[in-house]
XYZ file of C-alpha atoms in Angstrom:
153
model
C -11.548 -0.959 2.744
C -7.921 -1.116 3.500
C -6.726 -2.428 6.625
C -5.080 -0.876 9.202
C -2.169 -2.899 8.822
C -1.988 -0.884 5.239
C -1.709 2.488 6.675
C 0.655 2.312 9.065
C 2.928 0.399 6.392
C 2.051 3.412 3.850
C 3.013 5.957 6.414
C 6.273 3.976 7.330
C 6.486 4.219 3.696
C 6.511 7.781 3.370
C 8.761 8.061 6.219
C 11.349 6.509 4.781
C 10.871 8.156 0.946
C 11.278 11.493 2.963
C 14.114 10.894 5.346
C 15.706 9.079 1.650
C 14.664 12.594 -0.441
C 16.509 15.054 2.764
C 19.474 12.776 2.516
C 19.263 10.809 4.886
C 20.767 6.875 4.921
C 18.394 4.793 7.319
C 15.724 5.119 10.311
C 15.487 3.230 13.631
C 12.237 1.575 14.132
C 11.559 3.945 16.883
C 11.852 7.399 14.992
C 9.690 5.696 11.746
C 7.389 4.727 14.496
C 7.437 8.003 16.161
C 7.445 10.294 12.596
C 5.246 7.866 11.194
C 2.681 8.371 14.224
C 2.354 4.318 14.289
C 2.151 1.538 17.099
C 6.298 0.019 17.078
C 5.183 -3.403 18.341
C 2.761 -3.487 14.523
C 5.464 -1.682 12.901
C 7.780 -4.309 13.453
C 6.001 -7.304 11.464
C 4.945 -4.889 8.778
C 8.644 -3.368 8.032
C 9.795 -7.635 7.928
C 6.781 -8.168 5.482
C 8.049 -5.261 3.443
C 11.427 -5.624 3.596
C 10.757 -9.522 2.533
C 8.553 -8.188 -0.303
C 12.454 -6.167 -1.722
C 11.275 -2.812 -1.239
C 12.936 -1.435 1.901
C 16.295 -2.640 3.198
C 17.757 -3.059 6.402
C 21.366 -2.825 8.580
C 22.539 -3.845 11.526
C 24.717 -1.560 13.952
C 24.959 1.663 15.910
C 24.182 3.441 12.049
C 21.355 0.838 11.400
C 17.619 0.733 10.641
C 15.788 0.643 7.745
C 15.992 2.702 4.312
C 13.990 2.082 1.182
C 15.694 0.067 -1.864
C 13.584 0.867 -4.611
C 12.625 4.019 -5.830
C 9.250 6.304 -4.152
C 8.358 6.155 -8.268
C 8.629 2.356 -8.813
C 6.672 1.697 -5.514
C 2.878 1.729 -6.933
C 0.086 1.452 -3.986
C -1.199 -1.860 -5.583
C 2.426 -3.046 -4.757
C 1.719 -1.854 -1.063
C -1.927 -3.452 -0.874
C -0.899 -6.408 -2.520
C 1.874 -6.956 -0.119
C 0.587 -6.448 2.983
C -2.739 -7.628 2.107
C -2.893 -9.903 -0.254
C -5.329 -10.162 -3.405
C -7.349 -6.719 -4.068
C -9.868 -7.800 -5.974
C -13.513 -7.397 -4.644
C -14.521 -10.723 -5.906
C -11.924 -14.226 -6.231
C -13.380 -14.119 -9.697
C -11.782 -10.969 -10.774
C -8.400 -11.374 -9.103
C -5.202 -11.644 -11.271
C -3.231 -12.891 -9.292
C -5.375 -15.304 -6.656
C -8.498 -16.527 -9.210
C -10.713 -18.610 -8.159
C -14.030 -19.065 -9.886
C -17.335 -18.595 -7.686
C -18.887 -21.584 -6.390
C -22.557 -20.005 -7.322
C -21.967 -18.395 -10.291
C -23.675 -20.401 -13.473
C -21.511 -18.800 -16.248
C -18.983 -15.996 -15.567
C -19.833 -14.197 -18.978
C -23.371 -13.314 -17.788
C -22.849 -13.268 -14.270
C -24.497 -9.436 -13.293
C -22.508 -9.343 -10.030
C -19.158 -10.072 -11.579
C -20.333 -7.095 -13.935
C -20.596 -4.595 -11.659
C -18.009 -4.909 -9.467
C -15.859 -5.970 -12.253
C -16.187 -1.810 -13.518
C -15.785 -0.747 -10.163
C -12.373 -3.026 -9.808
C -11.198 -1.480 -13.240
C -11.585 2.075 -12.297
C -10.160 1.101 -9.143
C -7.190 -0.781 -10.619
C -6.442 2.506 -12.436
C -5.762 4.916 -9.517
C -4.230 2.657 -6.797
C -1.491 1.002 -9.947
C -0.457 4.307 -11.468
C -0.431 6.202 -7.455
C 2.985 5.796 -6.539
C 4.579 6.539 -3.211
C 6.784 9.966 -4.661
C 2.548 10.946 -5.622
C 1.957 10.250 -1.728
C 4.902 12.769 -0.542
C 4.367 15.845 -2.705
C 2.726 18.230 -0.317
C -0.637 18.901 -0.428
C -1.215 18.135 -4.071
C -3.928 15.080 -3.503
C -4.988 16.167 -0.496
C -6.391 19.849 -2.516
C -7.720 17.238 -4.751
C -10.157 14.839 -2.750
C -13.512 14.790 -3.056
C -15.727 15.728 -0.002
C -17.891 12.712 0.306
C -21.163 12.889 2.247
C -20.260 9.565 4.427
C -22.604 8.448 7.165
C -20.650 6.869 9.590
């Protein structure tokens, strides 16, 4: 599950692509907070974490705020997860980036947990690193797209 801390930095995200694609130069934390439909006193950590992690910029002064520095295209969602949360993986075992090898696990190679959730990380892996922001701001295409899932709450 992503957190909440995730969304609102996705729809900051967003924000900013679409103010960038009309033109625009940068947004006060207020109007991302207030387009972006997300709490200011969160979005203020998560834009510093972002803006640390090279993706969005930021200027001082009476034209200030923030404006994104890389590309919608080059901005994957792993890059987003990743950088807000931290590791992905559903297991330490299977993360690239933050490994560590289970403390109960006899031998990796056989290991029927690791296996499973191992697929379920690859087929994950391939959606979230090849869904880019730009994907996230063209209208309705993903959103005529998702599945109806039958989820009890």
């Amino acid at each position: 599950m992503i957190s909440q801390k995730t969304k609102y930095a996705i729809k900051a995200l967003i924000t900013l692509a679409q103010e960038q694609a009309e033109g625009g130069a940068s947004l006060r934390i207020e109007e991302i907070a207030n387009r972006s439909n997300t709490p200011k006193r969160f979005l203020e950590h998560i834009l510093i974490d972002i803006r640390n992690a090279g993706v969005i910029g930021s200027r001082r002064g009476r034209d200030g705020g923030y404006m994104l520095i890389k590309p919608p295209e080059s901005i994957s969602i792993s890059d987003v997860l990743r950088m807000i949360d931290g590791p992905i993986a559903p297991l330490p075992c299977l993360s690239r980036r933050a490994y560590q090898r289970c403390e109960d696990c006899l031998d990796e190679r056989t290991c029927r947990i690791r296996k499973v959730f191992g697929d379920l990380y690859a087929a994950y892996l391939l959606m979230v690193e090849s869904l880019t922001l730009a994907d996230l701001m063209r209208d309705d295409s993903l959103i005529e797209s998702t599945p109806e899932l039958d989820i009890i709450p």
